[in-house]
PDB file of C-alpha atoms and ligand atoms in Angstrom:
ATOM      1  CA  MET A   1     168.377 215.999 175.550  1.00 96.00           C
ATOM      2  CA  GLU A   2     170.995 215.685 178.359  1.00 98.00           C
ATOM      3  CA  LEU A   3     172.790 218.846 179.708  1.00 98.00           C
ATOM      4  CA  TYR A   4     175.850 218.638 181.432  1.00 98.00           C
ATOM      5  CA  LEU A   5     178.622 221.018 182.959  1.00 98.00           C
ATOM      6  CA  ASP A   6     182.233 220.482 182.196  1.00 98.00           C
ATOM      7  CA  THR A   7     183.927 221.356 185.441  1.00 98.00           C
ATOM      8  CA  ALA A   8     185.042 220.374 188.959  1.00 98.00           C
ATOM      9  CA  ASP A   9     184.037 223.543 190.476  1.00 98.00           C
ATOM     10  CA  ILE A  10     181.867 222.464 193.373  1.00 98.00           C
ATOM     11  CA  HIS A  11     180.422 226.031 194.239  1.00 98.00           C
ATOM     12  CA  ALA A  12     179.557 226.714 190.568  1.00 98.00           C
ATOM     13  CA  VAL A  13     177.723 223.398 190.257  1.00 98.00           C
ATOM     14  CA  LYS A  14     175.799 223.982 193.332  1.00 98.00           C
ATOM     15  CA  ARG A  15     174.931 227.441 192.115  1.00 97.00           C
ATOM     16  CA  LEU A  16     173.990 226.532 188.573  1.00 97.00           C
ATOM     17  CA  ALA A  17     172.245 223.302 189.501  1.00 97.00           C
ATOM     18  CA  ARG A  18     169.550 225.445 191.185  1.00 96.00           C
ATOM     19  CA  VAL A  19     168.931 227.165 187.764  1.00 95.00           C
ATOM     20  CA  LEU A  20     169.731 224.798 184.933  1.00 96.00           C
ATOM     21  CA  PRO A  21     168.082 221.476 184.127  1.00 96.00           C
ATOM     22  CA  LEU A  22     171.443 219.664 184.667  1.00 97.00           C
ATOM     23  CA  GLN A  23     171.869 215.815 184.022  1.00 98.00           C
ATOM     24  CA  GLY A  24     175.123 215.769 185.727  1.00 98.00           C
ATOM     25  CA  VAL A  25     178.823 216.947 185.348  1.00 98.00           C
ATOM     26  CA  THR A  26     181.584 215.781 183.150  1.00 98.00           C
ATOM     27  CA  THR A  27     185.306 216.024 184.269  1.00 98.00           C
ATOM     28  CA  ASN A  28     188.469 215.322 182.402  1.00 98.00           C
ATOM     29  CA  PRO A  29     192.049 215.210 183.943  1.00 98.00           C
ATOM     30  CA  SER A  30     193.020 218.719 183.195  1.00 98.00           C
ATOM     31  CA  ILE A  31     189.684 220.048 184.704  1.00 98.00           C
ATOM     32  CA  VAL A  32     190.586 217.886 188.097  1.00 98.00           C
ATOM     33  CA  ALA A  33     194.264 218.793 188.071  1.00 98.00           C
ATOM     34  CA  ALA A  34     193.096 222.541 187.973  1.00 96.00           C
ATOM     35  CA  SER A  35     190.977 222.072 190.939  1.00 96.00           C
ATOM     36  CA  ARG A  36     193.920 220.791 192.922  1.00 96.00           C
ATOM     37  CA  THR A  37     191.600 218.348 194.822  1.00 95.00           C
ATOM     38  CA  SER A  38     191.813 214.432 194.666  1.00 97.00           C
ATOM     39  CA  LEU A  39     189.461 212.871 192.298  1.00 97.00           C
ATOM     40  CA  TRP A  40     188.130 210.950 195.111  1.00 97.00           C
ATOM     41  CA  GLU A  41     187.177 214.030 196.922  1.00 97.00           C
ATOM     42  CA  VAL A  42     185.858 215.962 193.851  1.00 98.00           C
ATOM     43  CA  LEU A  43     183.443 213.201 192.597  1.00 98.00           C
ATOM     44  CA  PRO A  44     181.467 212.533 195.908  1.00 97.00           C
ATOM     45  CA  ALA A  45     181.405 216.413 196.434  1.00 98.00           C
ATOM     46  CA  LEU A  46     180.228 217.021 192.637  1.00 98.00           C
ATOM     47  CA  ARG A  47     177.351 214.656 193.367  1.00 97.00           C
ATOM     48  CA  ASP A  48     176.435 216.413 196.591  1.00 97.00           C
ATOM     49  CA  ALA A  49     176.472 219.650 194.804  1.00 98.00           C
ATOM     50  CA  LEU A  50     173.876 218.073 192.303  1.00 97.00           C
ATOM     51  CA  GLY A  51     171.666 217.124 195.225  1.00 96.00           C
ATOM     52  CA  GLY A  52     172.877 213.638 195.511  1.00 95.00           C
ATOM     53  CA  GLU A  53     171.884 212.714 192.211  1.00 94.00           C
ATOM     54  CA  GLY A  54     172.984 213.061 188.512  1.00 96.00           C
ATOM     55  CA  LYS A  55     175.404 211.449 186.194  1.00 98.00           C
ATOM     56  CA  LEU A  56     179.262 211.832 186.654  1.00 98.00           C
ATOM     57  CA  PHE A  57     181.877 211.355 184.083  1.00 98.00           C
ATOM     58  CA  ALA A  58     185.475 210.726 184.928  1.00 98.00           C
ATOM     59  CA  GLN A  59     188.434 209.894 182.629  1.00 98.00           C
ATOM     60  CA  VAL A  60     191.045 207.061 182.818  1.00 98.00           C
ATOM     61  CA  LEU A  61     194.744 208.005 182.776  1.00 98.00           C
ATOM     62  CA  ALA A  62     196.475 204.741 181.735  1.00 98.00           C
ATOM     63  CA  ALA A  63     197.820 204.480 178.074  1.00 96.00           C
ATOM     64  CA  THR A  64     197.202 200.508 177.671  1.00 98.00           C
ATOM     65  CA  ALA A  65     193.901 198.791 177.434  1.00 98.00           C
ATOM     66  CA  ASP A  66     194.333 196.528 180.306  1.00 98.00           C
ATOM     67  CA  GLN A  67     195.357 199.297 182.627  1.00 98.00           C
ATOM     68  CA  MET A  68     192.451 201.475 181.205  1.00 98.00           C
ATOM     69  CA  VAL A  69     190.088 198.838 182.162  1.00 98.00           C
ATOM     70  CA  GLU A  70     191.631 198.334 185.722  1.00 98.00           C
ATOM     71  CA  GLU A  71     191.069 202.267 186.309  1.00 98.00           C
ATOM     72  CA  ALA A  72     187.654 202.102 184.774  1.00 98.00           C
ATOM     73  CA  VAL A  73     186.667 199.127 187.209  1.00 98.00           C
ATOM     74  CA  MET A  74     187.931 201.249 190.128  1.00 98.00           C
ATOM     75  CA  LEU A  75     186.027 204.127 189.012  1.00 98.00           C
ATOM     76  CA  ASN A  76     182.887 202.375 188.562  1.00 95.00           C
ATOM     77  CA  GLN A  77     183.137 200.472 191.829  1.00 96.00           C
ATOM     78  CA  ARG A  78     183.969 203.623 193.878  1.00 96.00           C
ATOM     79  CA  VAL A  79     181.308 206.163 192.224  1.00 96.00           C
ATOM     80  CA  SER A  80     178.078 204.603 191.663  1.00 94.00           C
ATOM     81  CA  GLY A  81     176.586 204.923 187.997  1.00 94.00           C
ATOM     82  CA  LEU A  82     179.785 206.749 186.935  1.00 97.00           C
ATOM     83  CA  VAL A  83     180.435 206.818 183.072  1.00 98.00           C
ATOM     84  CA  VAL A  84     184.149 206.109 182.451  1.00 98.00           C
ATOM     85  CA  LYS A  85     185.737 208.443 179.666  1.00 98.00           C
ATOM     86  CA  VAL A  86     188.051 206.735 177.444  1.00 98.00           C
ATOM     87  CA  PRO A  87     190.363 208.594 174.833  1.00 98.00           C
ATOM     88  CA  VAL A  88     189.599 206.959 171.594  1.00 98.00           C
ATOM     89  CA  THR A  89     193.214 205.706 170.792  1.00 98.00           C
ATOM     90  CA  THR A  90     193.876 202.198 169.511  1.00 98.00           C
ATOM     91  CA  GLU A  91     194.110 201.141 173.141  1.00 98.00           C
ATOM     92  CA  GLY A  92     191.101 203.095 174.131  1.00 98.00           C
ATOM     93  CA  LEU A  93     189.048 201.187 171.608  1.00 98.00           C
ATOM     94  CA  ALA A  94     190.359 197.913 172.945  1.00 98.00           C
ATOM     95  CA  ALA A  95     189.436 199.026 176.499  1.00 98.00           C
ATOM     96  CA  ILE A  96     185.989 200.100 175.518  1.00 98.00           C
ATOM     97  CA  LYS A  97     185.237 196.696 173.845  1.00 98.00           C
ATOM     98  CA  ILE A  98     186.308 194.974 177.033  1.00 98.00           C
ATOM     99  CA  LEU A  99     184.322 197.367 179.229  1.00 98.00           C
ATOM    100  CA  ARG A 100     181.183 196.761 177.101  1.00 98.00           C
ATOM    101  CA  GLY A 101     181.542 193.227 177.984  1.00 98.00           C
ATOM    102  CA  MET A 102     181.781 193.934 181.516  1.00 98.00           C
ATOM    103  CA  GLY A 103     178.764 196.230 181.523  1.00 98.00           C
ATOM    104  CA  ILE A 104     180.686 199.202 182.421  1.00 98.00           C
ATOM    105  CA  PRO A 105     179.464 202.363 180.683  1.00 98.00           C
ATOM    106  CA  THR A 106     181.861 204.385 178.746  1.00 98.00           C
ATOM    107  CA  LEU A 107     182.344 207.714 176.821  1.00 98.00           C
ATOM    108  CA  GLY A 108     184.500 207.835 173.930  1.00 98.00           C
ATOM    109  CA  THR A 109     186.663 210.945 174.366  1.00 98.00           C
ATOM    110  CA  ALA A 110     189.222 213.155 172.587  1.00 98.00           C
ATOM    111  CA  VAL A 111     187.375 212.804 169.305  1.00 98.00           C
ATOM    112  CA  TYR A 112     188.617 214.882 166.712  1.00 98.00           C
ATOM    113  CA  GLY A 113     186.928 213.071 163.668  1.00 98.00           C
ATOM    114  CA  ALA A 114     183.565 211.709 162.855  1.00 98.00           C
ATOM    115  CA  ALA A 115     185.039 208.239 161.767  1.00 98.00           C
ATOM    116  CA  GLN A 116     186.993 208.061 165.118  1.00 98.00           C
ATOM    117  CA  GLY A 117     184.015 208.780 167.095  1.00 98.00           C
ATOM    118  CA  LEU A 118     181.858 206.363 165.124  1.00 98.00           C
ATOM    119  CA  LEU A 119     184.482 203.550 165.768  1.00 98.00           C
ATOM    120  CA  SER A 120     184.185 204.082 169.581  1.00 98.00           C
ATOM    121  CA  ALA A 121     180.299 203.848 169.430  1.00 98.00           C
ATOM    122  CA  LEU A 122     180.689 200.519 167.447  1.00 98.00           C
ATOM    123  CA  ALA A 123     183.120 199.293 170.016  1.00 98.00           C
ATOM    124  CA  GLY A 124     180.377 199.798 172.687  1.00 98.00           C
ATOM    125  CA  ALA A 125     180.622 203.487 174.049  1.00 98.00           C
ATOM    126  CA  GLU A 126     177.411 204.937 175.247  1.00 98.00           C
ATOM    127  CA  TYR A 127     178.609 208.352 174.403  1.00 98.00           C
ATOM    128  CA  VAL A 128     180.931 209.976 172.061  1.00 98.00           C
ATOM    129  CA  ALA A 129     182.469 213.384 172.876  1.00 98.00           C
ATOM    130  CA  PRO A 130     183.716 215.253 169.755  1.00 98.00           C
ATOM    131  CA  TYR A 131     186.111 218.393 170.727  1.00 98.00           C
ATOM    132  CA  VAL A 132     184.129 221.210 168.783  1.00 98.00           C
ATOM    133  CA  ASN A 133     186.269 224.025 169.679  1.00 98.00           C
ATOM    134  CA  ARG A 134     189.748 222.351 169.425  1.00 98.00           C
ATOM    135  CA  VAL A 135     188.726 221.091 165.971  1.00 98.00           C
ATOM    136  CA  ASP A 136     188.053 224.714 165.109  1.00 97.00           C
ATOM    137  CA  ALA A 137     191.196 225.706 166.642  1.00 97.00           C
ATOM    138  CA  GLN A 138     192.972 223.248 164.543  1.00 97.00           C
ATOM    139  CA  GLY A 139     191.660 224.906 161.267  1.00 97.00           C
ATOM    140  CA  GLY A 140     188.885 222.398 160.982  1.00 98.00           C
ATOM    141  CA  SER A 141     185.087 222.554 161.332  1.00 98.00           C
ATOM    142  CA  GLY A 142     184.056 221.386 164.715  1.00 98.00           C
ATOM    143  CA  ILE A 143     180.339 221.777 163.721  1.00 98.00           C
ATOM    144  CA  ALA A 144     180.706 219.826 160.436  1.00 98.00           C
ATOM    145  CA  THR A 145     182.480 216.994 162.341  1.00 98.00           C
ATOM    146  CA  VAL A 146     179.648 216.806 164.822  1.00 98.00           C
ATOM    147  CA  GLN A 147     177.106 216.984 162.046  1.00 98.00           C
ATOM    148  CA  GLU A 148     178.794 213.970 160.360  1.00 98.00           C
ATOM    149  CA  LEU A 149     179.216 212.074 163.541  1.00 98.00           C
ATOM    150  CA  GLN A 150     175.460 212.826 164.491  1.00 98.00           C
ATOM    151  CA  ARG A 151     174.471 211.202 161.129  1.00 98.00           C
ATOM    152  CA  LEU A 152     176.899 208.391 161.470  1.00 98.00           C
ATOM    153  CA  LEU A 153     175.640 207.493 164.753  1.00 98.00           C
ATOM    154  CA  GLU A 154     171.955 207.667 163.594  1.00 98.00           C
ATOM    155  CA  MET A 155     172.732 205.448 160.890  1.00 98.00           C
ATOM    156  CA  HIS A 156     175.159 202.779 162.207  1.00 98.00           C
ATOM    157  CA  ALA A 157     175.182 203.172 165.961  1.00 98.00           C
ATOM    158  CA  PRO A 158     171.779 204.538 167.083  1.00 98.00           C
ATOM    159  CA  GLN A 159     172.281 203.099 170.851  1.00 98.00           C
ATOM    160  CA  ALA A 160     175.224 205.804 171.133  1.00 98.00           C
ATOM    161  CA  LYS A 161     174.624 209.524 171.991  1.00 98.00           C
ATOM    162  CA  VAL A 162     176.948 212.386 170.815  1.00 98.00           C
ATOM    163  CA  LEU A 163     177.796 214.129 173.768  1.00 98.00           C
ATOM    164  CA  ALA A 164     179.325 217.412 172.321  1.00 98.00           C
ATOM    165  CA  ALA A 165     182.164 218.941 174.222  1.00 98.00           C
ATOM    166  CA  SER A 166     184.818 221.644 174.134  1.00 98.00           C
ATOM    167  CA  PHE A 167     183.189 225.050 173.419  1.00 98.00           C
ATOM    168  CA  LYS A 168     184.447 228.668 173.692  1.00 97.00           C
ATOM    169  CA  THR A 169     181.041 230.300 172.380  1.00 96.00           C
ATOM    170  CA  PRO A 170     177.224 229.749 173.133  1.00 96.00           C
ATOM    171  CA  ARG A 171     176.938 229.537 169.299  1.00 96.00           C
ATOM    172  CA  GLN A 172     179.040 226.523 168.851  1.00 97.00           C
ATOM    173  CA  ALA A 173     177.091 224.783 171.616  1.00 98.00           C
ATOM    174  CA  LEU A 174     173.582 225.911 169.866  1.00 97.00           C
ATOM    175  CA  ASP A 175     174.817 224.460 166.401  1.00 98.00           C
ATOM    176  CA  CYS A 176     175.541 221.257 168.054  1.00 98.00           C
ATOM    177  CA  LEU A 177     171.868 221.183 169.376  1.00 97.00           C
ATOM    178  CA  LEU A 178     170.632 222.105 166.038  1.00 98.00           C
ATOM    179  CA  ALA A 179     172.438 219.116 164.468  1.00 98.00           C
ATOM    180  CA  GLY A 180     170.478 216.841 166.845  1.00 98.00           C
ATOM    181  CA  CYS A 181     173.183 215.865 169.565  1.00 98.00           C
ATOM    182  CA  GLY A 182     171.424 214.205 172.356  1.00 96.00           C
ATOM    183  CA  ALA A 183     173.898 215.456 175.024  1.00 98.00           C
ATOM    184  CA  ILE A 184     176.026 218.588 175.457  1.00 98.00           C
ATOM    185  CA  THR A 185     178.598 219.601 178.144  1.00 98.00           C
ATOM    186  CA  LEU A 186     179.371 223.209 178.563  1.00 98.00           C
ATOM    187  CA  PRO A 187     182.173 224.906 180.418  1.00 98.00           C
ATOM    188  CA  LEU A 188     181.023 227.330 182.975  1.00 98.00           C
ATOM    189  CA  ASP A 189     181.561 230.659 181.146  1.00 97.00           C
ATOM    190  CA  VAL A 190     179.510 229.375 178.093  1.00 97.00           C
ATOM    191  CA  ALA A 191     176.712 228.117 180.289  1.00 97.00           C
ATOM    192  CA  GLU A 192     176.668 231.412 182.218  1.00 94.00           C
ATOM    193  CA  GLN A 193     176.469 233.182 178.773  1.00 93.00           C
ATOM    194  CA  PHE A 194     173.361 231.285 177.887  1.00 90.00           C
ATOM    195  CA  ILE A 195     171.593 232.899 180.799  1.00 88.00           C
ATOM    196  CA  SER A 196     173.100 236.289 181.335  1.00 87.00           C
ATOM    197  CA  ALA A 197     172.843 238.082 178.062  1.00 85.00           C
ATOM    198  CA  PRO A 198     173.166 241.958 179.270  1.00 87.00           C
ATOM    199  CA  ALA A 199     170.008 242.841 176.861  1.00 91.00           C
ATOM    200  CA  VAL A 200     167.905 240.482 179.033  1.00 91.00           C
ATOM    201  CA  GLN A 201     168.735 242.251 182.232  1.00 91.00           C
ATOM    202  CA  ALA A 202     168.371 245.727 180.648  1.00 94.00           C
ATOM    203  CA  ALA A 203     164.776 244.617 179.509  1.00 96.00           C
ATOM    204  CA  VAL A 204     163.972 243.723 182.912  1.00 95.00           C
ATOM    205  CA  GLU A 205     165.225 246.942 184.357  1.00 95.00           C
ATOM    206  CA  LYS A 206     163.040 248.719 181.865  1.00 97.00           C
ATOM    207  CA  PHE A 207     159.870 247.089 182.951  1.00 97.00           C
ATOM    208  CA  GLU A 208     160.688 247.788 186.541  1.00 97.00           C
ATOM    209  CA  CYS A 209     161.304 251.459 185.750  1.00 97.00           C
ATOM    210  CA  ASP A 210     158.173 251.792 183.851  1.00 97.00           C
ATOM    211  CA  TRP A 211     156.102 250.177 186.614  1.00 97.00           C
ATOM    212  CA  ARG A 212     157.597 252.291 189.297  1.00 96.00           C
ATOM    213  CA  GLY A 213     157.068 255.465 187.165  1.00 96.00           C
ATOM    214  CA  ALA A 214     153.427 254.723 187.024  1.00 97.00           C
ATOM    215  CA  PHE A 215     152.688 252.869 190.401  1.00 96.00           C
ATOM    216  CA  GLY A 216     155.464 253.921 192.626  1.00 95.00           C
ATOM    217  CA  ALA A 217     155.928 250.459 194.426  1.00 93.00           C
ATOM    218  CA  LEU A 218     157.228 247.507 192.539  1.00 94.00           C
ATOM    219  CA  THR A 219     154.445 245.133 193.524  1.00 95.00           C
ATOM    220  CA  LEU A 220     151.428 243.890 191.345  1.00 95.00           C
ATOM    221  CA  GLY A 221     149.054 246.071 193.559  1.00 84.00           C
TER     222      GLY A 221
HETATM  223  O1  G3P B   1     186.241 217.551 178.516  1.00 68.38           O
HETATM  224  C1  G3P B   1     186.536 217.683 177.304  1.00 68.38           C
HETATM  225  C2  G3P B   1     186.330 218.700 176.595  1.00 68.38           C
HETATM  226  O2  G3P B   1     185.359 219.288 176.951  1.00 68.38           O
HETATM  227  C3  G3P B   1     187.676 219.648 176.515  1.00 68.38           C
HETATM  228  O3  G3P B   1     187.340 221.066 176.361  1.00 68.38           O
HETATM  229  O4  G3P B   1     187.701 223.317 176.575  1.00 68.38           O
HETATM  230  O5  G3P B   1     189.503 221.944 177.042  1.00 68.38           O
HETATM  231  O6  G3P B   1     188.786 222.062 174.740  1.00 68.38           O
HETATM  232  P1  G3P B   1     188.287 222.289 176.203  1.00 68.38           P
END
């Protein structure tokens, strides 16, 4: 499976890339806007933070298919290997079809329904990103949407992968992996919760304390 961070925080990516088996970094317009740094500075800096390799994702802003395609071409030319995120609107679907013909990889984003996501995969998107927490926040079931989408892709568009996105809790993310999603992107706070449960640190401290109590120094002897 592929694990991504959903962020434009260069320092956090550098820190977590040392620890986590990261495949790359996803961004969206809100994430880049929050960083107050130009997209053209952020993307190379993220790649550097990943050690010069790894997959990057950035989203088009245009509202029409032709303009989305123009932006996608620019992104793809300026950042090698970049996957272009395209919102799965009617214009977005048209853009994804054109971009598939041009060999530019896409991710269908802003997915709130399984059928919507399937359409983007059939149009040629390599990845489909359902918004788990945002579906929950609307009173729906993000996980049920992901489960349906995962089954639909397995049956009808096996070349595409669910890249589950939008999380507030580690449990939401874990449920997506249990549903069989091939990729997931975590916000920093959720990624950190995976590896910093207080009970783990407490367990390690107890081992140290017991060892010191018996042998004095904290060495294997
Ligand atoms: O990048 C798209 C998705 O991850 C959005 O997440 O936390 O803004 O709902 P969020």
